[in-house]
Coordinates of N, CA and C in Angstrom, one line a residue:
X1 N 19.9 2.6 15.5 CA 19.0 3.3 14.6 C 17.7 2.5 14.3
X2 N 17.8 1.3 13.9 CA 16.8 0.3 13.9 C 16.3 0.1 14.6
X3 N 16.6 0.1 16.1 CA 15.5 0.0 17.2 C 14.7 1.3 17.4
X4 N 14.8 2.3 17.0 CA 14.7 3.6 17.0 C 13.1 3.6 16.1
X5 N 13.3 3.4 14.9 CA 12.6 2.8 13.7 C 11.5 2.1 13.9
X6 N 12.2 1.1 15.1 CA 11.4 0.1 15.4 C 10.3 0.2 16.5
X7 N 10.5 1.3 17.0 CA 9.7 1.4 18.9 C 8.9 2.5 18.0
X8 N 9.3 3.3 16.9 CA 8.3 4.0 16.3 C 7.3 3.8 15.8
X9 N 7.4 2.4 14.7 CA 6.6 1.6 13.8 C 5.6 0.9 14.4
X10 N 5.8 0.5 16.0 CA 5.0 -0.3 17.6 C 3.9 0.9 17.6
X11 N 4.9 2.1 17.7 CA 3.7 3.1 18.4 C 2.7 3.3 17.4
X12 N 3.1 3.7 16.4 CA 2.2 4.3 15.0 C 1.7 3.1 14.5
X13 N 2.0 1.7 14.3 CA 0.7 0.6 14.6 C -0.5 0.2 15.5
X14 N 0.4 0.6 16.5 CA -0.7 0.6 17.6 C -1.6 1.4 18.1
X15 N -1.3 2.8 17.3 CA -2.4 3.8 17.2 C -3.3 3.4 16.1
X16 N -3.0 2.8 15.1 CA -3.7 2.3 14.1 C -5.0 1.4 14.4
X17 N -3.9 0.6 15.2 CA -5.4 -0.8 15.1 C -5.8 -0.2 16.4
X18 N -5.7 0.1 17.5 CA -6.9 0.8 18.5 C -7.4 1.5 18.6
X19 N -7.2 2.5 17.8 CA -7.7 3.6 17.2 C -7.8 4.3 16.2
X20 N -8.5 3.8 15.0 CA -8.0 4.2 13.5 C -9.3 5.4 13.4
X21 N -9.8 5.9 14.2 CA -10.5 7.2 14.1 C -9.6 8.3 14.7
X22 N -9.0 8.5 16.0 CA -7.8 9.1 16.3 C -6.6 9.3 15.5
X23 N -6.1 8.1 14.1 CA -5.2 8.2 13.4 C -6.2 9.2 12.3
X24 N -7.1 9.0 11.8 CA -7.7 9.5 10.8 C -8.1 11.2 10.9
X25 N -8.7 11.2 12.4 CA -8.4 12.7 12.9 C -7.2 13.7 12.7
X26 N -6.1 12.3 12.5 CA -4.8 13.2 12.8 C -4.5 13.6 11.3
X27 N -4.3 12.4 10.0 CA -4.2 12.8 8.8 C -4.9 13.1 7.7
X28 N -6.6 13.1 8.0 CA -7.5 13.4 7.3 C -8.6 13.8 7.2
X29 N -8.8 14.3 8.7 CA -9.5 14.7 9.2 C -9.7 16.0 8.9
X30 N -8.4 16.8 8.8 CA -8.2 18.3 9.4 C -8.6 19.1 7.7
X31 N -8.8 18.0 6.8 CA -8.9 18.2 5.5 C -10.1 18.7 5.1
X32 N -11.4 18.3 5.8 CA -12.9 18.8 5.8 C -13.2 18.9 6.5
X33 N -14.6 19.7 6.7 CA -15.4 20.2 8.1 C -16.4 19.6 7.9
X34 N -17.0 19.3 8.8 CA -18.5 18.6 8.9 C -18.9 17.3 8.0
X35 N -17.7 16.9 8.3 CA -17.2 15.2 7.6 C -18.0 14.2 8.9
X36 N -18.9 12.9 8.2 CA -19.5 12.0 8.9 C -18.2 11.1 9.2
X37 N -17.0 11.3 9.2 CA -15.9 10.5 9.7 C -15.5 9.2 9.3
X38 N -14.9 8.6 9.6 CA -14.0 7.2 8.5 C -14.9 6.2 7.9
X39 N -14.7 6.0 6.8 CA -15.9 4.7 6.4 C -15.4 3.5 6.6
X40 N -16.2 2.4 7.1 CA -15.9 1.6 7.0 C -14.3 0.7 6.5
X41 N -14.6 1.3 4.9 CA -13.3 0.4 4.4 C -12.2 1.4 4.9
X42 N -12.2 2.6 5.3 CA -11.1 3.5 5.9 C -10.8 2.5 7.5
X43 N -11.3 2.2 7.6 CA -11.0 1.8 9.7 C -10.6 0.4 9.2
X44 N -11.1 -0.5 8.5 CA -11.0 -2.1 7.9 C -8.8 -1.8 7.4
X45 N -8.5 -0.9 6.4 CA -7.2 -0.8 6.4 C -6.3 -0.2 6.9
X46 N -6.8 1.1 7.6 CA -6.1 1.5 8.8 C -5.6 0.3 9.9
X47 N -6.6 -0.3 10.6 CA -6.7 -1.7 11.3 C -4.9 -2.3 10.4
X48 N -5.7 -2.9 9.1 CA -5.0 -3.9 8.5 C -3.2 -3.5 8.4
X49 N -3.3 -1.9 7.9 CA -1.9 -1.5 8.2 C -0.9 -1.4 9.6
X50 N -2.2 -0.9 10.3 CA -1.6 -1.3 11.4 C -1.0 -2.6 12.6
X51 N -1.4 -3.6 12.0 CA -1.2 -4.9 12.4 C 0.3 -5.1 11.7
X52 N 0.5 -4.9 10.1 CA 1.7 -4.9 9.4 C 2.5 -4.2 10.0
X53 N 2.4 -2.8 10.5 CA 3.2 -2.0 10.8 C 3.6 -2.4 12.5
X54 N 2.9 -2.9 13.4 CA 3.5 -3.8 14.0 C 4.5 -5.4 14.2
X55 N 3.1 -5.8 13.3 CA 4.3 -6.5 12.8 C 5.8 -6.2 12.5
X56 N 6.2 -5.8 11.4 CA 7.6 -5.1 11.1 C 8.4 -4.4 12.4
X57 N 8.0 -3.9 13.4 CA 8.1 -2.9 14.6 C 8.8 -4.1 15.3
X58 N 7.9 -5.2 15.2 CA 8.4 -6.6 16.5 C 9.4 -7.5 15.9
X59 N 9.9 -7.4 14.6 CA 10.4 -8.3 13.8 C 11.8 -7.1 14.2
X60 N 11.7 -6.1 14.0 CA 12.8 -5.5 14.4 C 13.4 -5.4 15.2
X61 N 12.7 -5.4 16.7 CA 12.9 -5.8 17.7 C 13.7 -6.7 17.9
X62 N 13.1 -8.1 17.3 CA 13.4 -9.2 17.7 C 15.0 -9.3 17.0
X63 N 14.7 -8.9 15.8 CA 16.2 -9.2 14.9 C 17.4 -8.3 16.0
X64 N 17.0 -7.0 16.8 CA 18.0 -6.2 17.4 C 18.6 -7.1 18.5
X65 N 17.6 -7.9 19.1 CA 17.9 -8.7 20.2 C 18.5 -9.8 20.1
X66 N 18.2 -10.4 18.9 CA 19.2 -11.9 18.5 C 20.2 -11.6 17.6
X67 N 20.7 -10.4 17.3 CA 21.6 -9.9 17.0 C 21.8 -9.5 15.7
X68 N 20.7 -9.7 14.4 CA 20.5 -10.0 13.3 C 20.8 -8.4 12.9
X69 N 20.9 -7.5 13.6 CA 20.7 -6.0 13.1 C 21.7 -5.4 13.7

């Protein structure tokens, strides 16, 4: 179940930090029309979450493989 959790939290970070305008299209985008698109500090913690959310994704990983989980 935790690796499960875990290969999810990889994917959905990694859509973050490489593309935090594709994430923003996905959950806040669909909210306005004729929106000038993410500001700055929107893409700066999308990015920032996304790196955590990796993070956490690899730590789970790692804990499934050394046995910790």
């Amino acid at each position: 179940m935790y690796t499960v959790l875990s290969i999810i939290l990889i994917g959905v970070g990694l859509l973050m930090l490489v593309s935090p305008e594709t994430f923003y299209n996905l959950t806040e985008g669909w909210k306005h029309s004729g929106g000038s698109g993410p500001s700055r500090s929107y893409v700066f913690s999308t990015r920032f979450g996304g790196v955590m959310m990796l993070a956490v994704g690899s730590l789970g990983i790692v804990g499934w493989i050394m046995g910790w989980l």
